[in-house]
Short mmCIF file of C-alpha atoms and ligand atoms in Angstrom, two decimals:
data_model
loop_
_atom_site.label_atom_id
_atom_site.label_comp_id
_atom_site.label_asym_id
_atom_site.label_seq_id
_atom_site.Cartn_x
_atom_site.Cartn_y
_atom_site.Cartn_z
CA UNK A 1 -0.01 -0.05 0.08
CA UNK A 2 1.77 3.06 -1.15
CA UNK A 3 0.40 6.47 -1.04
CA UNK A 4 3.04 9.04 -1.07
CA UNK A 5 3.69 12.66 -1.94
CA UNK A 6 6.84 13.13 -3.82
CA UNK A 7 9.36 15.80 -4.74
CA UNK A 8 11.70 15.56 -7.70
CA UNK A 9 14.19 12.79 -7.40
CA UNK A 10 16.90 15.50 -7.06
CA UNK A 11 15.40 16.61 -3.73
CA UNK A 12 18.17 16.38 -1.13
CA UNK A 13 17.84 13.01 0.46
CA UNK A 14 18.29 12.99 4.25
CA UNK A 15 18.62 10.06 6.47
CA UNK A 16 14.87 9.59 6.54
CA UNK A 17 13.38 9.42 3.16
CA UNK A 18 9.70 9.48 4.26
CA UNK A 19 10.31 12.59 6.33
CA UNK A 20 11.94 14.31 3.35
CA UNK A 21 8.96 13.44 1.24
CA UNK A 22 6.55 14.80 3.77
CA UNK A 23 8.55 18.08 4.04
CA UNK A 24 8.61 18.31 0.33
CA UNK A 25 4.73 17.82 0.27
CA UNK A 26 4.35 20.46 2.93
CA UNK A 27 6.69 22.93 1.01
CA UNK A 28 4.62 22.20 -2.16
CA UNK A 29 1.34 22.92 -0.38
CA UNK A 30 2.69 26.07 1.04
CA UNK A 31 3.61 27.50 -2.26
CA UNK A 32 0.15 26.52 -3.76
CA UNK A 33 1.27 23.96 -6.21
CA UNK A 34 -1.67 22.11 -7.84
CA UNK A 35 -2.04 18.77 -6.13
CA UNK A 36 -2.27 15.78 -8.67
CA UNK A 37 -3.38 12.44 -7.57
CA UNK A 38 -1.80 9.47 -9.30
CA UNK A 39 -3.49 6.18 -9.13
CA UNK A 40 -1.18 3.64 -10.70
CA UNK A 41 -0.05 0.20 -9.45
CA UNK A 42 3.20 -0.14 -11.44
CA UNK A 43 5.86 1.71 -9.36
CA UNK A 44 8.05 2.34 -12.42
CA UNK A 45 5.32 4.28 -14.21
CA UNK A 46 4.29 5.96 -10.94
CA UNK A 47 7.90 7.11 -10.46
CA UNK A 48 8.09 8.66 -13.90
CA UNK A 49 4.72 10.55 -13.31
CA UNK A 50 5.91 11.67 -9.91
CA UNK A 51 9.16 12.93 -11.29
CA UNK A 52 7.91 14.85 -14.30
CA UNK A 53 4.95 16.50 -12.49
CA UNK A 54 6.98 17.60 -9.55
CA UNK A 55 9.79 18.85 -11.87
CA UNK A 56 7.12 20.83 -13.77
CA UNK A 57 5.72 22.69 -10.60
CA UNK A 58 2.88 20.33 -9.43
CA UNK A 59 2.56 18.54 -6.14
CA UNK A 60 1.93 14.95 -7.20
CA UNK A 61 0.61 12.33 -4.78
CA UNK A 62 0.92 8.70 -5.56
CA UNK A 63 -1.62 5.95 -4.58
CA UNK A 64 -0.99 2.32 -5.70
CA UNK A 65 -4.60 1.22 -5.11
CA UNK A 66 -8.11 2.38 -5.67
CA UNK A 67 -8.77 1.99 -1.99
CA UNK A 68 -6.14 4.40 -1.04
CA UNK A 69 -7.09 6.86 -3.82
CA UNK A 70 -10.64 6.95 -2.55
CA UNK A 71 -9.47 7.75 0.89
CA UNK A 72 -7.00 10.39 -0.19
CA UNK A 73 -9.62 11.99 -2.55
CA UNK A 74 -12.18 12.20 0.22
CA UNK A 75 -9.70 13.72 2.62
CA UNK A 76 -8.54 16.33 0.11
CA UNK A 77 -9.84 16.55 -3.42
CA UNK A 78 -6.85 17.17 -5.76
CA UNK A 79 -6.68 19.67 -8.60
CA UNK A 80 -6.75 16.71 -11.03
CA UNK A 81 -6.39 12.96 -10.90
CA UNK A 82 -4.70 10.43 -13.19
CA UNK A 83 -6.23 7.01 -13.10
CA UNK A 84 -4.74 3.77 -14.43
CA UNK A 85 -7.39 1.56 -15.93
CA UNK A 86 -5.88 -1.72 -14.76
CA UNK A 87 -5.74 -1.55 -10.90
CA UNK A 88 -5.43 -4.48 -8.54
CA UNK A 89 -8.40 -3.83 -6.35
CA UNK A 90 -10.80 -2.01 -8.67
CA UNK A 91 -11.19 -1.30 -12.38
CA UNK A 92 -10.16 2.32 -13.17
CA UNK A 93 -13.58 2.96 -14.60
CA UNK A 94 -15.36 1.90 -11.49
CA UNK A 95 -12.97 4.05 -9.36
CA UNK A 96 -13.71 7.00 -11.75
CA UNK A 97 -17.52 6.56 -10.92
CA UNK A 98 -16.93 6.32 -7.22
CA UNK A 99 -14.71 9.38 -7.26
CA UNK A 100 -17.26 11.35 -9.13
CA UNK A 101 -19.86 10.50 -6.49
CA UNK A 102 -17.65 11.93 -3.73
CA UNK A 103 -18.38 15.50 -2.50
CA UNK A 104 -16.77 17.84 -5.05
CA UNK A 105 -15.80 14.76 -7.22
CA UNK A 106 -17.51 16.02 -10.36
CA UNK A 107 -15.44 19.18 -10.17
CA UNK A 108 -12.09 17.40 -10.34
CA UNK A 109 -10.80 16.74 -13.84
CA UNK A 110 -9.74 13.12 -14.48
CA UNK A 111 -7.38 11.59 -16.91
CA UNK A 112 -7.11 7.86 -17.78
CA UNK A 113 -3.84 6.06 -18.30
CA UNK A 114 -4.51 3.29 -20.89
CA UNK A 115 -2.49 0.87 -22.92
CA UNK A 116 -1.80 2.33 -26.30
CA UNK A 117 -3.26 -0.76 -27.97
CA UNK A 118 -6.53 -0.63 -26.15
CA UNK A 119 -8.84 1.62 -28.06
CA UNK A 120 -11.93 0.24 -26.26
CA UNK A 121 -10.45 1.64 -22.97
CA UNK A 122 -9.97 5.04 -24.38
CA UNK A 123 -13.52 5.24 -25.80
CA UNK A 124 -15.07 3.85 -22.53
CA UNK A 125 -13.04 6.34 -20.48
CA UNK A 126 -14.12 9.34 -22.61
CA UNK A 127 -17.76 8.26 -22.74
CA UNK A 128 -17.83 8.01 -18.92
CA UNK A 129 -16.86 11.72 -18.87
CA UNK A 130 -13.04 11.63 -18.32
CA UNK A 131 -11.38 14.76 -19.50
CA UNK A 132 -8.69 13.08 -21.49
CA UNK A 133 -6.55 9.95 -21.65
CA UNK A 134 -2.82 9.28 -21.94
CA UNK A 135 -1.63 6.17 -23.65
CA UNK A 136 1.18 4.08 -22.26
CA UNK A 137 4.02 4.44 -22.93
CA UNK A 138 3.79 8.17 -22.79
CA UNK A 139 6.37 10.83 -23.24
CA UNK A 140 6.82 13.01 -20.09
CA UNK A 141 6.58 16.20 -21.98
CA UNK A 142 3.23 15.18 -23.66
CA UNK A 143 1.84 14.25 -20.28
CA UNK A 144 2.67 17.48 -18.59
CA UNK A 145 1.15 19.32 -21.67
CA UNK A 146 -2.11 17.22 -21.33
CA UNK A 147 -2.35 17.95 -17.58
CA UNK A 148 -1.83 21.64 -18.10
CA UNK A 149 -4.41 21.68 -20.97
CA UNK A 150 -7.03 19.95 -18.89
CA UNK A 151 -6.40 22.09 -15.79
CA UNK A 152 -6.77 25.27 -17.94
CA UNK A 153 -9.97 24.05 -19.69
CA UNK A 154 -11.66 22.95 -16.45
CA UNK A 155 -10.84 26.37 -14.74
CA UNK A 156 -12.62 27.96 -17.72
CA UNK A 157 -15.51 25.61 -17.71
CA UNK A 158 -16.34 25.62 -13.95
CA UNK A 159 -16.46 29.21 -12.78
CA UNK A 160 -19.90 28.47 -11.22
CA UNK A 161 -20.23 25.70 -8.66
CA UNK A 162 -21.67 22.62 -10.31
CA UNK A 163 -24.97 22.16 -8.66
CA UNK A 164 -28.56 21.72 -9.57
CA UNK A 165 -29.56 24.78 -11.73
CA UNK A 166 -32.06 26.87 -9.89
CA UNK A 167 -33.81 29.92 -11.25
CA UNK A 168 -36.86 29.90 -9.12
CA UNK A 169 -37.06 30.82 -5.40
CA UNK A 170 -35.07 28.15 -3.47
CA UNK A 171 -37.25 28.20 -0.58
CA UNK A 172 -40.26 30.22 0.34
CA UNK A 173 -37.60 32.38 1.90
CA UNK A 174 -35.96 35.75 1.03
CA UNK A 175 -33.45 34.58 -1.54
CA UNK A 176 -34.13 34.32 -5.21
CA UNK A 177 -31.25 32.97 -7.37
CA UNK A 178 -31.03 33.80 -11.07
CA UNK A 179 -28.28 31.64 -12.57
CA UNK A 180 -28.58 33.14 -16.02
CA UNK A 181 -27.95 36.64 -14.91
CA UNK A 182 -25.68 35.37 -11.97
CA UNK A 183 -27.73 37.48 -9.57
CA UNK A 184 -29.19 36.87 -6.20
CA UNK A 185 -31.97 39.00 -4.79
CA UNK A 186 -32.54 39.23 -1.12
CA UNK A 187 -35.97 40.41 -0.07
CA UNK A 188 -36.57 41.72 -3.57
CA UNK A 189 -33.25 43.67 -3.66
CA UNK A 190 -30.49 42.48 -6.10
CA UNK A 191 -27.11 42.10 -4.24
CA UNK A 192 -23.89 43.23 -5.79
CA UNK A 193 -21.74 40.21 -5.29
CA UNK A 194 -18.25 39.19 -6.36
CA UNK A 195 -17.92 35.81 -8.22
CA UNK A 196 -17.08 33.89 -4.98
CA UNK A 197 -19.54 35.63 -2.75
CA UNK A 198 -22.28 34.63 -5.39
CA UNK A 199 -20.96 31.01 -5.43
CA UNK A 200 -20.96 30.82 -1.64
CA UNK A 201 -24.40 32.40 -1.18
CA UNK A 202 -25.91 30.31 -4.03
CA UNK A 203 -24.64 27.12 -2.34
CA UNK A 204 -25.77 28.06 1.17
CA UNK A 205 -29.25 29.28 -0.02
CA UNK A 206 -30.01 26.17 -1.97
CA UNK A 207 -29.89 24.09 1.27
CA UNK A 208 -30.94 26.26 4.28
CA UNK A 209 -29.87 24.52 7.47
CA UNK A 210 -27.30 22.30 5.78
CA UNK A 211 -23.86 22.79 7.31
CA UNK A 212 -21.03 23.21 4.81
CA UNK A 213 -17.48 22.86 6.05
CA UNK A 214 -14.87 25.18 4.89
CA UNK A 215 -13.28 22.46 2.82
CA UNK A 216 -16.52 21.70 1.10
CA UNK A 217 -17.08 25.38 0.37
CA UNK A 218 -13.49 25.65 -1.04
CA UNK A 219 -13.98 22.65 -3.24
CA UNK A 220 -17.37 23.51 -4.49
CA UNK A 221 -17.03 27.32 -4.96
CA UNK A 222 -13.42 27.77 -5.81
CA UNK A 223 -12.12 26.32 -9.14
CA UNK A 224 -9.30 24.46 -7.32
CA UNK A 225 -9.69 24.07 -3.61
CA UNK A 226 -6.10 23.42 -2.86
CA UNK A 227 -5.11 26.86 -4.19
CA UNK A 228 -6.84 28.49 -1.38
CA UNK A 229 -7.05 28.25 2.31
CA UNK A 230 -9.77 28.21 4.92
CA UNK A 231 -9.41 31.83 5.79
CA UNK A 232 -10.24 32.61 2.13
CA UNK A 233 -13.68 31.30 2.87
CA UNK A 234 -13.89 33.22 6.13
CA UNK A 235 -12.94 36.42 4.35
CA UNK A 236 -15.51 36.05 1.63
CA UNK A 237 -18.25 35.14 4.19
CA UNK A 238 -17.27 38.29 6.06
CA UNK A 239 -17.91 40.58 3.03
CA UNK A 240 -21.03 38.73 2.13
CA UNK A 241 -22.40 39.19 5.63
CA UNK A 242 -21.69 42.94 5.31
CA UNK A 243 -23.56 43.08 1.96
CA UNK A 244 -26.56 41.24 3.51
CA UNK A 245 -26.60 43.47 6.57
CA UNK A 246 -26.55 46.58 4.38
CA UNK A 247 -30.01 45.40 3.10
CA UNK A 248 -31.35 44.07 6.30
CA UNK A 249 -29.49 45.33 9.41
CA UNK A 250 -31.48 43.36 11.89
CA UNK A 251 -30.75 39.91 10.28
CA UNK A 252 -27.77 37.74 10.07
CA UNK A 253 -28.66 34.85 7.76
CA UNK A 254 -25.40 33.03 7.69
CA UNK A 255 -24.79 31.05 10.81
CA UNK A 256 -21.13 30.20 11.94
CA UNK A 257 -20.62 26.74 13.33
CA UNK A 258 -17.41 27.29 15.26
CA UNK A 259 -14.64 25.08 14.03
CA UNK A 260 -16.82 23.48 11.34
CA UNK A 261 -18.24 25.84 8.81
CA UNK A 262 -21.25 27.65 7.82
CA UNK A 263 -25.01 27.28 7.14
CA UNK A 264 -27.80 29.41 6.02
CA UNK A 265 -30.41 30.02 8.76
CA UNK A 266 -33.62 28.07 8.26
CA UNK A 267 -35.89 30.59 10.02
CA UNK A 268 -35.59 33.83 8.29
CA UNK A 269 -38.82 35.91 8.11
CA UNK A 270 -40.65 35.80 4.82
CA UNK A 271 -40.92 39.58 4.91
CA UNK A 272 -38.21 42.08 5.58
CA UNK A 273 -38.77 43.29 9.10
CA UNK A 274 -39.90 46.83 9.24
CA1 LIG B 1 -1.89 -1.34 -14.09
#
């Protein structure tokens, strides 16, 4: 069972290689490198992937089994995942479906690693909704180019949180979300919201009472959760609250659950209090 973050092979090797690896992963996270999850049971292929991705400014993370990958993904969704089709414990296509079903899973671009000869695998992968495939054996330069292209494309395609489209009042409450105009009205008044304030309020208002953790909000509202931090969420909630208060000074519709996250209050009055 391997599940390791890696630095380029040239990273100074100290007496404890695992510690070095962890330090490298921490450093990578600190400088906001996009985290790439690699799920591949062949260590020689995984080593190549780890090396080329780390050398190119990514923070790659290797899992040798689907089980490890599911746990890693659930703990921290990556910016992108590369899945081998032939894994020991689960078929890569089945793993793809399970990853997609995890919170935020459908926002993470996925690439399949397939055998060059296996056209069927490529077709199945793309039909399932994978963003691209990489045929083995692959050239490192081509691989990095594909990863960059998919990340760019997904950042363009997913500016709005992927959730059920709603253009009618979400609850018989004070919020009305208009996705087409990217506008939210609050007691009949249109709010002037930034992109992320819109995303946050849209998500919270769809499920009054539902508690969203900061990680969930980062994953669902920001293009790439691992490029931001918890305090980013807090900062945007703060400005959002100020805008809501400007319209209705006596109400505070966003509840803070200390140490957990945020939820929209379930008991807001139907009419703006006089
Ligand atoms: Ca394999």
